[in-house]
mmCIF file of C-alpha atoms and ligand atoms in Angstrom:
data_model
loop_
_atom_site.group_PDB
_atom_site.id
_atom_site.type_symbol
_atom_site.label_atom_id
_atom_site.label_comp_id
_atom_site.label_asym_id
_atom_site.label_seq_id
_atom_site.Cartn_x
_atom_site.Cartn_y
_atom_site.Cartn_z
ATOM 1 C CA MET A 1 10.366 19.440 73.444
ATOM 2 C CA ILE A 2 9.920 18.059 76.935
ATOM 3 C CA TYR A 3 6.257 17.792 77.929
ATOM 4 C CA LEU A 4 5.736 17.998 81.691
ATOM 5 C CA ASP A 5 2.091 19.059 81.838
ATOM 6 C CA TYR A 6 0.308 15.690 81.876
ATOM 7 C CA ALA A 7 -2.083 16.834 84.618
ATOM 8 C CA ALA A 8 -3.433 19.504 82.256
ATOM 9 C CA THR A 9 -3.872 17.018 79.455
ATOM 10 C CA ALA A 10 -2.026 13.923 78.304
ATOM 11 C CA PRO A 11 -1.103 13.246 74.684
ATOM 12 C CA MET A 12 -3.451 10.780 72.997
ATOM 13 C CA LYS A 13 -2.419 7.142 73.200
ATOM 14 C CA THR A 14 -2.024 5.405 69.833
ATOM 15 C CA CYS A 15 -4.540 2.759 70.862
ATOM 16 C CA ALA A 16 -7.093 5.526 71.532
ATOM 17 C CA ILE A 17 -6.472 7.193 68.153
ATOM 18 C CA ASP A 18 -6.866 3.797 66.452
ATOM 19 C CA ALA A 19 -10.085 2.998 68.310
ATOM 20 C CA MET A 20 -11.501 6.412 67.418
ATOM 21 C CA THR A 21 -10.527 6.147 63.752
ATOM 22 C CA ASP A 22 -12.154 2.714 63.550
ATOM 23 C CA ALA A 23 -15.321 4.002 65.197
ATOM 24 C CA MET A 24 -15.482 7.056 62.942
ATOM 25 C CA ARG A 25 -15.153 4.826 59.868
ATOM 26 C CA CYS A 26 -17.311 1.883 60.882
ATOM 27 C CA ALA A 27 -19.611 3.008 63.699
ATOM 28 C CA TRP A 28 -20.672 6.445 62.494
ATOM 29 C CA GLY A 29 -24.408 5.747 62.787
ATOM 30 C CA ASN A 30 -26.640 7.199 65.485
ATOM 31 C CA PRO A 31 -26.727 4.639 68.314
ATOM 32 C CA SER A 32 -30.437 5.420 68.809
ATOM 33 C CA SER A 33 -31.304 4.418 65.204
ATOM 34 C CA ILE A 34 -32.709 0.935 64.943
ATOM 35 C CA HIS A 35 -31.247 0.138 61.517
ATOM 36 C CA GLU A 36 -27.988 -1.681 60.970
ATOM 37 C CA GLU A 37 -25.684 1.392 61.056
ATOM 38 C CA GLY A 38 -27.324 2.495 64.291
ATOM 39 C CA ALA A 39 -26.996 -0.973 65.773
ATOM 40 C CA ARG A 40 -23.301 -1.054 64.928
ATOM 41 C CA ALA A 41 -22.705 2.260 66.738
ATOM 42 C CA LYS A 42 -24.779 1.046 69.682
ATOM 43 C CA THR A 43 -22.627 -2.083 69.924
ATOM 44 C CA VAL A 44 -19.415 -0.007 70.050
ATOM 45 C CA LEU A 45 -20.978 2.261 72.681
ATOM 46 C CA GLU A 46 -22.183 -0.548 74.952
ATOM 47 C CA ASP A 47 -18.955 -2.498 74.498
ATOM 48 C CA ALA A 48 -17.027 0.572 75.724
ATOM 49 C CA ARG A 49 -19.388 0.867 78.697
ATOM 50 C CA GLU A 50 -18.867 -2.785 79.673
ATOM 51 C CA ARG A 51 -15.083 -2.564 79.415
ATOM 52 C CA ILE A 52 -14.924 0.658 81.427
ATOM 53 C CA ALA A 53 -17.251 -0.780 84.078
ATOM 54 C CA ALA A 54 -15.027 -3.874 84.358
ATOM 55 C CA LEU A 55 -11.959 -1.653 84.831
ATOM 56 C CA LEU A 56 -13.676 0.370 87.570
ATOM 57 C CA GLY A 57 -15.238 -2.685 89.206
ATOM 58 C CA CYS A 58 -18.840 -1.550 88.776
ATOM 59 C CA ARG A 59 -21.924 -2.396 86.708
ATOM 60 C CA PRO A 60 -22.211 -1.079 83.126
ATOM 61 C CA ALA A 61 -25.513 0.591 84.067
ATOM 62 C CA GLU A 62 -23.622 2.627 86.659
ATOM 63 C CA ILE A 63 -21.520 4.361 83.966
ATOM 64 C CA LEU A 64 -22.928 7.572 82.495
ATOM 65 C CA PHE A 65 -20.987 9.048 79.579
ATOM 66 C CA SER A 66 -20.449 12.817 79.502
ATOM 67 C CA SER A 67 -18.383 15.498 77.788
ATOM 68 C CA GLY A 68 -15.678 15.406 80.466
ATOM 69 C CA GLY A 69 -14.758 15.960 84.082
ATOM 70 C CA THR A 70 -16.539 19.303 84.293
ATOM 71 C CA GLU A 71 -19.903 17.979 83.134
ATOM 72 C CA SER A 72 -19.589 14.914 85.363
ATOM 73 C CA ASP A 73 -18.862 17.051 88.437
ATOM 74 C CA SER A 74 -21.764 19.416 87.707
ATOM 75 C CA THR A 75 -24.163 16.520 87.099
ATOM 76 C CA ALA A 76 -23.298 14.894 90.426
ATOM 77 C CA ILE A 77 -23.428 18.134 92.417
ATOM 78 C CA TYR A 78 -26.768 19.314 91.025
ATOM 79 C CA SER A 79 -28.213 15.813 91.467
ATOM 80 C CA ALA A 80 -27.268 15.849 95.149
ATOM 81 C CA ALA A 81 -28.600 19.383 95.575
ATOM 82 C CA GLU A 82 -31.933 18.539 94.006
ATOM 83 C CA ALA A 83 -32.282 15.443 96.180
ATOM 84 C CA GLY A 84 -31.419 17.670 99.142
ATOM 85 C CA LEU A 85 -34.192 20.103 98.273
ATOM 86 C CA ARG A 86 -36.693 17.211 98.155
ATOM 87 C CA THR A 87 -35.695 16.122 101.671
ATOM 88 C CA GLY A 88 -35.214 19.614 103.142
ATOM 89 C CA ARG A 89 -31.424 19.318 103.419
ATOM 90 C CA ARG A 90 -29.402 22.291 102.203
ATOM 91 C CA HIS A 91 -25.944 21.865 103.710
ATOM 92 C CA ILE A 92 -22.963 20.881 101.549
ATOM 93 C CA VAL A 93 -19.453 19.962 102.706
ATOM 94 C CA SER A 94 -16.541 20.263 100.312
ATOM 95 C CA THR A 95 -12.977 21.555 100.331
ATOM 96 C CA ALA A 96 -11.149 24.757 99.431
ATOM 97 C CA ILE A 97 -8.751 22.760 97.226
ATOM 98 C CA GLU A 98 -11.307 21.357 94.773
ATOM 99 C CA HIS A 99 -11.026 22.007 91.041
ATOM 100 C CA HIS A 100 -13.120 24.929 89.790
ATOM 101 C CA ALA A 101 -15.418 22.330 88.177
ATOM 102 C CA VAL A 102 -16.588 21.662 91.762
ATOM 103 C CA LEU A 103 -16.094 25.090 93.360
ATOM 104 C CA ARG A 104 -18.085 27.070 90.771
ATOM 105 C CA PRO A 105 -21.260 24.930 90.922
ATOM 106 C CA LEU A 106 -21.040 25.127 94.728
ATOM 107 C CA GLU A 107 -20.805 28.939 94.513
ATOM 108 C CA ARG A 108 -23.974 28.962 92.444
ATOM 109 C CA LEU A 109 -25.756 26.715 94.937
ATOM 110 C CA ALA A 110 -24.602 28.992 97.778
ATOM 111 C CA LYS A 111 -26.208 31.930 95.941
ATOM 112 C CA ASN A 112 -29.401 29.885 95.710
ATOM 113 C CA GLY A 113 -29.759 29.237 99.405
ATOM 114 C CA PHE A 114 -27.443 26.314 100.105
ATOM 115 C CA ASP A 115 -25.071 26.495 103.039
ATOM 116 C CA VAL A 116 -21.632 25.443 101.782
ATOM 117 C CA THR A 117 -18.792 24.551 104.171
ATOM 118 C CA LEU A 118 -15.362 24.459 102.487
ATOM 119 C CA LEU A 119 -12.736 22.668 104.547
ATOM 120 C CA LYS A 120 -9.133 23.854 104.500
ATOM 121 C CA PRO A 121 -6.367 21.248 104.138
ATOM 122 C CA ASP A 122 -3.404 20.845 106.454
ATOM 123 C CA GLY A 123 -0.001 22.255 105.464
ATOM 124 C CA ASP A 124 0.618 19.169 103.289
ATOM 125 C CA GLY A 125 -2.559 19.772 101.284
ATOM 126 C CA ILE A 126 -4.547 16.934 102.841
ATOM 127 C CA ILE A 127 -8.135 16.990 104.132
ATOM 128 C CA SER A 128 -8.625 14.597 107.041
ATOM 129 C CA ALA A 129 -11.687 12.416 107.492
ATOM 130 C CA ASP A 130 -11.927 13.839 111.032
ATOM 131 C CA ALA A 131 -12.278 17.341 109.619
ATOM 132 C CA VAL A 132 -15.188 16.116 107.492
ATOM 133 C CA ARG A 133 -16.760 14.323 110.470
ATOM 134 C CA ASP A 134 -16.589 17.519 112.556
ATOM 135 C CA VAL A 135 -18.666 19.596 110.132
ATOM 136 C CA ILE A 136 -21.319 17.226 108.775
ATOM 137 C CA ARG A 137 -24.811 17.867 110.093
ATOM 138 C CA ALA A 138 -28.258 16.325 110.036
ATOM 139 C CA ASP A 139 -29.101 18.510 107.014
ATOM 140 C CA THR A 140 -25.952 17.721 104.997
ATOM 141 C CA CYS A 141 -27.062 16.644 101.519
ATOM 142 C CA LEU A 142 -23.622 16.264 99.932
ATOM 143 C CA VAL A 143 -19.985 15.693 100.793
ATOM 144 C CA SER A 144 -17.640 16.305 97.833
ATOM 145 C CA VAL A 145 -13.919 15.605 98.224
ATOM 146 C CA MET A 146 -11.518 14.892 95.349
ATOM 147 C CA THR A 147 -9.412 11.690 95.251
ATOM 148 C CA ALA A 148 -6.216 13.658 94.563
ATOM 149 C CA ASN A 149 -5.505 17.315 94.003
ATOM 150 C CA ASN A 150 -4.619 18.445 90.493
ATOM 151 C CA GLU A 151 -2.085 21.070 91.616
ATOM 152 C CA THR A 152 -0.177 19.400 94.456
ATOM 153 C CA GLY A 153 -0.955 15.755 93.691
ATOM 154 C CA ALA A 154 -1.909 15.304 97.373
ATOM 155 C CA ILE A 155 -3.886 12.080 97.738
ATOM 156 C CA GLN A 156 -6.977 12.465 99.916
ATOM 157 C CA PRO A 157 -8.327 9.831 102.337
ATOM 158 C CA VAL A 158 -11.514 9.272 100.329
ATOM 159 C CA ARG A 159 -12.060 5.708 101.593
ATOM 160 C CA ALA A 160 -12.262 6.907 105.183
ATOM 161 C CA ILE A 161 -14.485 9.802 104.129
ATOM 162 C CA GLY A 162 -16.699 7.450 102.110
ATOM 163 C CA GLU A 163 -17.009 5.141 105.098
ATOM 164 C CA LEU A 164 -18.159 7.875 107.431
ATOM 165 C CA CYS A 165 -20.605 9.250 104.849
ATOM 166 C CA ARG A 166 -22.094 5.796 104.291
ATOM 167 C CA ALA A 167 -22.498 5.238 108.032
ATOM 168 C CA ARG A 168 -24.566 8.442 108.182
ATOM 169 C CA ALA A 169 -26.350 7.973 104.822
ATOM 170 C CA ILE A 170 -24.857 11.213 103.461
ATOM 171 C CA PRO A 171 -24.391 11.275 99.667
ATOM 172 C CA PHE A 172 -20.709 11.393 98.689
ATOM 173 C CA HIS A 173 -19.225 12.660 95.417
ATOM 174 C CA THR A 174 -15.574 12.429 94.471
ATOM 175 C CA ASP A 175 -13.762 14.139 91.603
ATOM 176 C CA ALA A 176 -11.408 11.328 90.566
ATOM 177 C CA VAL A 177 -10.141 12.997 87.386
ATOM 178 C CA GLN A 178 -6.526 12.903 88.595
ATOM 179 C CA THR A 179 -6.485 9.269 89.748
ATOM 180 C CA VAL A 180 -8.554 7.218 87.269
ATOM 181 C CA GLY A 181 -6.019 5.492 85.013
ATOM 182 C CA HIS A 182 -3.118 6.536 87.262
ATOM 183 C CA VAL A 183 -3.580 4.932 90.682
ATOM 184 C CA PRO A 184 -6.185 2.319 91.724
ATOM 185 C CA THR A 185 -9.588 4.025 91.932
ATOM 186 C CA ASP A 186 -12.521 1.751 92.722
ATOM 187 C CA PRO A 187 -15.836 3.508 93.379
ATOM 188 C CA GLY A 188 -17.141 0.513 95.346
ATOM 189 C CA GLU A 189 -14.140 0.555 97.668
ATOM 190 C CA ILE A 190 -14.347 4.321 98.083
ATOM 191 C CA GLY A 191 -18.023 3.940 98.889
ATOM 192 C CA CYS A 192 -19.062 6.987 96.873
ATOM 193 C CA ASP A 193 -22.370 7.695 95.191
ATOM 194 C CA TRP A 194 -20.814 9.575 92.275
ATOM 195 C CA LEU A 195 -17.305 9.525 90.832
ATOM 196 C CA ALA A 196 -16.145 11.760 87.976
ATOM 197 C CA ALA A 197 -13.388 10.972 85.453
ATOM 198 C CA SER A 198 -12.108 12.549 82.254
ATOM 199 C CA ALA A 199 -10.611 10.774 79.207
ATOM 200 C CA HIS A 200 -8.002 13.376 78.277
ATOM 201 C CA LYS A 201 -6.219 13.020 81.614
ATOM 202 C CA PHE A 202 -5.324 9.386 80.818
ATOM 203 C CA GLY A 203 -4.495 9.463 77.103
ATOM 204 C CA GLY A 204 -8.005 9.538 75.673
ATOM 205 C CA PRO A 205 -9.589 12.396 73.731
ATOM 206 C CA ARG A 206 -10.572 15.780 75.164
ATOM 207 C CA GLY A 207 -14.339 16.204 75.401
ATOM 208 C CA ALA A 208 -15.178 12.763 76.776
ATOM 209 C CA GLY A 209 -15.694 11.703 80.359
ATOM 210 C CA LEU A 210 -17.793 9.608 82.609
ATOM 211 C CA LEU A 211 -19.736 9.729 85.813
ATOM 212 C CA TYR A 212 -20.076 6.614 87.938
ATOM 213 C CA VAL A 213 -23.538 6.733 89.496
ATOM 214 C CA ARG A 214 -24.016 4.113 92.211
ATOM 215 C CA ARG A 215 -27.145 2.054 91.620
ATOM 216 C CA GLY A 216 -29.943 3.825 93.490
ATOM 217 C CA ALA A 217 -28.107 7.174 93.796
ATOM 218 C CA PRO A 218 -30.108 10.214 92.658
ATOM 219 C CA LEU A 219 -29.429 11.560 89.180
ATOM 220 C CA THR A 220 -30.990 14.700 87.759
ATOM 221 C CA PRO A 221 -30.082 15.205 84.100
ATOM 222 C CA LEU A 222 -28.142 18.382 83.381
ATOM 223 C CA LEU A 223 -29.055 18.263 79.681
ATOM 224 C CA LEU A 224 -32.643 17.663 78.646
ATOM 225 C CA GLY A 225 -33.775 16.336 75.296
ATOM 226 C CA GLY A 226 -33.644 12.849 73.837
ATOM 227 C CA GLY A 227 -33.741 9.705 75.913
ATOM 228 C CA GLN A 228 -30.061 8.795 75.576
ATOM 229 C CA GLU A 229 -28.088 7.280 78.465
ATOM 230 C CA ARG A 230 -31.319 5.845 79.890
ATOM 231 C CA GLU A 231 -32.917 9.306 80.167
ATOM 232 C CA ARG A 232 -30.015 10.598 82.237
ATOM 233 C CA ARG A 233 -28.068 12.629 79.673
ATOM 234 C CA ALA A 234 -29.663 13.869 76.477
ATOM 235 C CA GLY A 235 -27.741 14.296 73.234
ATOM 236 C CA THR A 236 -26.389 11.878 70.629
ATOM 237 C CA GLU A 237 -23.483 10.029 72.185
ATOM 238 C CA ASN A 238 -19.930 10.799 71.030
ATOM 239 C CA VAL A 239 -19.336 7.166 70.098
ATOM 240 C CA ALA A 240 -15.820 7.574 68.684
ATOM 241 C CA ALA A 241 -14.561 9.553 71.674
ATOM 242 C CA ILE A 242 -16.117 7.026 74.058
ATOM 243 C CA ALA A 243 -14.408 4.161 72.178
ATOM 244 C CA GLY A 244 -11.123 6.101 72.450
ATOM 245 C CA MET A 245 -11.672 6.630 76.171
ATOM 246 C CA ALA A 246 -12.241 2.890 76.737
ATOM 247 C CA ALA A 247 -9.073 1.956 74.818
ATOM 248 C CA ALA A 248 -6.991 4.549 76.693
ATOM 249 C CA LEU A 249 -8.305 3.438 80.074
ATOM 250 C CA GLU A 250 -7.629 -0.220 79.310
ATOM 251 C CA GLU A 251 -4.023 0.474 78.434
ATOM 252 C CA SER A 252 -3.562 2.861 81.386
ATOM 253 C CA VAL A 253 -4.882 0.316 83.873
ATOM 254 C CA ARG A 254 -2.809 -2.503 82.348
ATOM 255 C CA GLU A 255 0.384 -0.434 82.738
ATOM 256 C CA MET A 256 -0.632 1.341 85.952
ATOM 257 C CA HIS A 257 1.522 -0.441 88.530
ATOM 258 C CA ALA A 258 4.741 -0.510 86.496
ATOM 259 C CA GLU A 259 4.200 3.062 85.334
ATOM 260 C CA ALA A 260 3.496 4.326 88.853
ATOM 261 C CA GLU A 261 6.767 2.787 90.082
ATOM 262 C CA ARG A 262 8.746 4.219 87.179
ATOM 263 C CA LEU A 263 7.218 7.690 87.569
ATOM 264 C CA THR A 264 7.691 7.726 91.344
ATOM 265 C CA ARG A 265 11.441 7.238 90.838
ATOM 266 C CA LEU A 266 11.581 10.021 88.243
ATOM 267 C CA ARG A 267 9.406 12.270 90.400
ATOM 268 C CA ASP A 268 11.695 11.891 93.393
ATOM 269 C CA ARG A 269 14.765 12.533 91.232
ATOM 270 C CA LEU A 270 13.141 15.742 89.952
ATOM 271 C CA ILE A 271 12.136 16.834 93.465
ATOM 272 C CA ALA A 272 15.662 16.223 94.793
ATOM 273 C CA GLY A 273 17.190 18.228 91.937
ATOM 274 C CA LEU A 274 14.846 21.180 92.360
ATOM 275 C CA ALA A 275 14.999 21.158 96.168
ATOM 276 C CA ALA A 276 18.739 21.825 95.821
ATOM 277 C CA ILE A 277 17.845 25.296 94.508
ATOM 278 C CA PRO A 278 18.178 27.649 97.498
ATOM 279 C CA ARG A 279 14.967 29.031 99.057
ATOM 280 C CA SER A 280 12.617 26.618 97.355
ATOM 281 C CA VAL A 281 9.834 24.564 98.876
ATOM 282 C CA LEU A 282 7.968 21.430 97.825
ATOM 283 C CA ASN A 283 4.189 21.952 97.903
ATOM 284 C CA GLY A 284 2.066 19.010 98.997
ATOM 285 C CA HIS A 285 2.907 15.915 101.000
ATOM 286 C CA ALA A 286 6.327 14.465 100.060
ATOM 287 C CA ALA A 287 5.188 10.826 99.887
ATOM 288 C CA ASN A 288 1.401 10.856 99.875
ATOM 289 C CA ARG A 289 1.185 12.350 96.395
ATOM 290 C CA LEU A 290 0.500 11.205 92.845
ATOM 291 C CA PRO A 291 3.440 9.325 91.308
ATOM 292 C CA ASN A 292 3.732 11.932 88.542
ATOM 293 C CA ASN A 293 3.345 15.213 90.428
ATOM 294 C CA VAL A 294 6.000 17.766 91.389
ATOM 295 C CA ASN A 295 4.947 21.177 92.690
ATOM 296 C CA MET A 296 7.518 23.675 93.956
ATOM 297 C CA SER A 297 7.603 27.339 94.857
ATOM 298 C CA PHE A 298 10.720 29.463 94.485
ATOM 299 C CA GLU A 299 10.999 32.615 96.533
ATOM 300 C CA GLY A 300 11.372 35.764 94.438
ATOM 301 C CA VAL A 301 9.985 34.129 91.289
ATOM 302 C CA GLU A 302 6.551 34.529 89.710
ATOM 303 C CA GLY A 303 4.893 31.592 88.016
ATOM 304 C CA GLU A 304 4.051 33.174 84.693
ATOM 305 C CA PRO A 305 7.516 34.387 83.580
ATOM 306 C CA LEU A 306 8.933 31.113 84.876
ATOM 307 C CA ILE A 307 6.575 29.071 82.656
ATOM 308 C CA LEU A 308 7.211 31.310 79.632
ATOM 309 C CA LEU A 309 11.006 31.150 79.928
ATOM 310 C CA LEU A 310 10.851 27.371 80.373
ATOM 311 C CA ASP A 311 8.617 27.197 77.301
ATOM 312 C CA GLU A 312 11.292 29.072 75.301
ATOM 313 C CA ARG A 313 13.717 26.358 76.359
ATOM 314 C CA GLY A 314 11.358 23.632 75.188
ATOM 315 C CA ILE A 315 9.999 22.674 78.600
ATOM 316 C CA ARG A 316 6.214 22.632 78.920
ATOM 317 C CA ALA A 317 5.173 23.236 82.500
ATOM 318 C CA SER A 318 2.348 24.898 84.337
ATOM 319 C CA SER A 319 1.705 27.129 87.304
ATOM 320 C CA GLY A 320 -1.105 26.971 89.825
ATOM 321 C CA ALA A 321 -1.366 30.730 89.680
ATOM 322 C CA ALA A 322 -3.867 32.048 87.159
ATOM 323 C CA CYS A 323 -3.625 35.319 85.323
ATOM 324 C CA SER A 324 -6.965 37.059 85.645
ATOM 325 C CA ALA A 325 -7.467 40.543 84.229
ATOM 326 C CA GLY A 326 -3.730 41.136 83.974
ATOM 327 C CA ALA A 327 -3.079 40.466 87.656
ATOM 328 C CA LEU A 328 -1.451 37.288 88.852
ATOM 329 C CA GLU A 329 -3.809 35.500 91.249
ATOM 330 C CA PRO A 330 -2.107 33.190 93.711
ATOM 331 C CA SER A 331 -3.186 29.542 93.517
ATOM 332 C CA HIS A 332 -6.345 28.933 95.585
ATOM 333 C CA VAL A 333 -4.949 25.532 96.563
ATOM 334 C CA LEU A 334 -1.624 26.792 97.907
ATOM 335 C CA THR A 335 -3.340 29.736 99.593
ATOM 336 C CA ALA A 336 -5.725 27.332 101.359
ATOM 337 C CA MET A 337 -2.676 25.353 102.529
ATOM 338 C CA GLY A 338 -1.473 28.506 104.266
ATOM 339 C CA GLN A 339 1.223 29.530 101.811
ATOM 340 C CA PRO A 340 1.845 33.308 101.744
ATOM 341 C CA PRO A 341 0.678 34.933 98.448
ATOM 342 C CA ALA A 342 4.265 35.962 97.635
ATOM 343 C CA LEU A 343 5.142 32.259 97.306
ATOM 344 C CA ALA A 344 1.782 31.040 95.990
ATOM 345 C CA VAL A 345 2.166 33.213 92.857
ATOM 346 C CA GLY A 346 5.448 31.458 92.102
ATOM 347 C CA SER A 347 4.459 27.819 92.027
ATOM 348 C CA LEU A 348 5.710 25.513 89.307
ATOM 349 C CA ARG A 349 3.793 22.320 88.555
ATOM 350 C CA LEU A 350 5.603 19.623 86.619
ATOM 351 C CA THR A 351 3.573 16.501 85.853
ATOM 352 C CA LEU A 352 5.235 13.463 84.327
ATOM 353 C CA GLY A 353 3.916 10.793 81.990
ATOM 354 C CA SER A 354 4.601 8.066 79.474
ATOM 355 C CA ASP A 355 7.233 10.006 77.482
ATOM 356 C CA THR A 356 9.178 11.240 80.515
ATOM 357 C CA ASP A 357 12.604 9.704 81.076
ATOM 358 C CA GLU A 358 15.691 10.424 83.164
ATOM 359 C CA ALA A 359 17.260 12.649 80.498
ATOM 360 C CA ALA A 360 14.100 14.797 80.429
ATOM 361 C CA VAL A 361 14.133 15.121 84.213
ATOM 362 C CA ASP A 362 17.802 16.143 84.254
ATOM 363 C CA ALA A 363 17.329 18.669 81.446
ATOM 364 C CA CYS A 364 14.368 20.108 83.335
ATOM 365 C CA ILE A 365 16.331 20.490 86.568
ATOM 366 C CA GLU A 366 19.063 22.365 84.723
ATOM 367 C CA ALA A 367 16.614 24.645 82.911
ATOM 368 C CA VAL A 368 14.679 25.504 86.082
ATOM 369 C CA ARG A 369 17.920 26.254 87.925
ATOM 370 C CA ASP A 370 19.000 28.688 85.169
ATOM 371 C CA VAL A 371 15.638 30.355 84.745
ATOM 372 C CA VAL A 372 15.081 30.809 88.485
ATOM 373 C CA GLY A 373 18.550 32.356 88.764
ATOM 374 C CA ARG A 374 17.838 34.708 85.895
ATOM 375 C CA LEU A 375 14.448 35.816 87.254
ATOM 376 C CA ARG A 376 15.862 36.360 90.720
ATOM 377 C CA SER A 377 18.685 38.510 89.360
ATOM 378 C CA GLN A 378 15.986 40.742 87.793
ATOM 379 C CA SER A 379 13.753 40.885 90.870
ATOM 380 C CA PRO A 380 13.985 44.043 93.005
ATOM 381 C CA ASP A 381 12.390 42.119 95.874
ATOM 382 C CA TRP A 382 15.046 39.427 95.697
ATOM 383 C CA GLN A 383 17.821 42.046 95.459
ATOM 384 C CA ALA A 384 16.509 43.786 98.569
ATOM 385 C CA LYS A 385 16.459 40.515 100.457
ATOM 386 C CA THR A 386 19.984 39.543 99.396
ATOM 387 C CA ALA A 387 21.157 43.000 100.459
ATOM 388 C CA GLY A 388 19.688 42.302 103.895
ATOM 389 C CA LYS A 389 17.027 45.028 103.590
ATOM 390 C CA ALA A 390 14.195 42.556 103.876
ATOM 391 C CA ALA A 391 13.772 39.086 105.349
ATOM 392 C CA PHE A 392 13.566 35.913 103.295
ATOM 393 C CA LEU A 393 10.424 33.814 103.704
ATOM 394 C CA LEU A 394 12.135 30.510 103.030
ATOM 395 C CA PRO A 395 15.288 29.115 104.614
HETATM 396 C C1 LIG B 401 -9.022 18.459 84.431
HETATM 397 C C2 LIG B 401 -9.824 18.364 85.669
HETATM 398 C C3 LIG B 401 -11.218 18.559 85.641
HETATM 399 C C4 LIG B 401 -11.948 18.987 84.390
HETATM 400 O O1 LIG B 401 -12.021 17.951 83.443
HETATM 401 P P1 LIG B 401 -12.407 18.322 81.922
HETATM 402 O O2 LIG B 401 -12.544 16.991 81.269
HETATM 403 O O3 LIG B 401 -11.270 19.103 81.386
HETATM 404 O O4 LIG B 401 -13.682 19.069 81.952
HETATM 405 C C5 LIG B 401 -11.916 18.410 86.813
HETATM 406 N N1 LIG B 401 -11.307 18.068 87.964
HETATM 407 C C6 LIG B 401 -9.972 17.859 88.033
HETATM 408 C C7 LIG B 401 -9.353 17.471 89.324
HETATM 409 C C8 LIG B 401 -9.190 18.007 86.894
HETATM 410 O O5 LIG B 401 -7.871 17.820 86.981
#
C-alpha cells in the first residue's frame, strides 16, 4: 500500500501513540479535580500547552485546545463576528479557496446579515495582499485567509496580509491546518489574532486541535458549560489526545527542515513524471506550494473513477471533486482559479509524507499513467476529441 493522502490525515506518529498511551494509563483523572489524580492530568495538560506554545513562539495562555481544525476555525470566526456586532461592523473578507470549515460558518453569517466578500485567487491559486487591501472597508470586522490551501498546496502571503490588517486594526484569522508542523508557521510573525491547527494533519490523533488566540483578541466560547480553558471552551479536556498532539508537533518541528527538503525533491520528481502524461496540467503554483503537495488534472478523466482504480492498485489518493447526491461536483478551489468544470472534476491530489520514498513515487507515476490511459480509452468525450470531432482543452 502506498499512502499519498497525508493532507487528508497523516498516520499517527509512534511518539504520539506512546504519549497518549502513557496519558491514558497515568493521567486519566479530570484535570479540574483538585485531588491527586486530577492534579496529575492537569500537569500533563499544562505541560502540553507550554511545549506547544514554545514551538509556535507564543505564550501558553494564548493556546486554546479544541476538537480540531473545524472547531478552531468556527470559534475564531464567530468570535470576530460577535466583536463586530458590538462595534457595528458587519463586513467580512475571506477567499473562495478556503476549507469548508471557514466557508460554511461564513455562509451562516451571511444569512444573518453579515456582508461577506470572497476573493478569487489568481490562476496559480494565490490570493494577493493587494486584493485584500482593495476590498477592506471601515466596517470590516474580520479578514480570514488560510496559510496554505489544502487542495493545491498554494502558499498564501499571510505575513503581508497580517501586516496590512494590523496597520488598520482589522482582526485577522488564518486557517494554518496545512502548514503547522510542515513549514514554519509563527503566529507572531504572521501578525494574526487567531490561528487554527489540527493534530491529525501532523501525525497526532484525529479529534484534537488548537486555536492560537493573541493576547487581547476577542474570544466568544462556542461551547458553554464548565469553566475549562479559562472559561473559553467548556467540556472536560481530552488530555491524552492533547498529549499526543504535543508529542507529534515536537517531532514534526524537529524534523521540519530536513523533511521539507526531502519531500520537495520527491514532489518535483512526481510532478515531472505526471506532467509527461499528455494533456495534463499542474494545479497551483509550481514553486510556491507545500513541499508535499501535487495536484494535477487530466483531460478526459474524472476524479472519482481515477481514485478508485488507483485504490485497487494500492495507491491511496484523493480528488478535490466531491460527490454530492450522485453528481460529481467540481472542486470549488480549482473552479475559483478559473479552471473549466470539465477539468476541475478530474483533479488528482497526491500528498506525500514520512513514509513516502522514491520507489513509491515511481510506482505512483506508473499507476497513474496506466489508469489515465484506461479511463481515456473508455471516455466517449476523449474518443470524440481524438477523432477530431471536438477540441482539446489542454495542449
Ligand atoms: C483538515 C482541514 C481542516 C479541518 O480540520 P479537522 O481537524 O479535520 O476538523 C480545516 N482546514 C484545513 C485547511 C484542513 O486541511
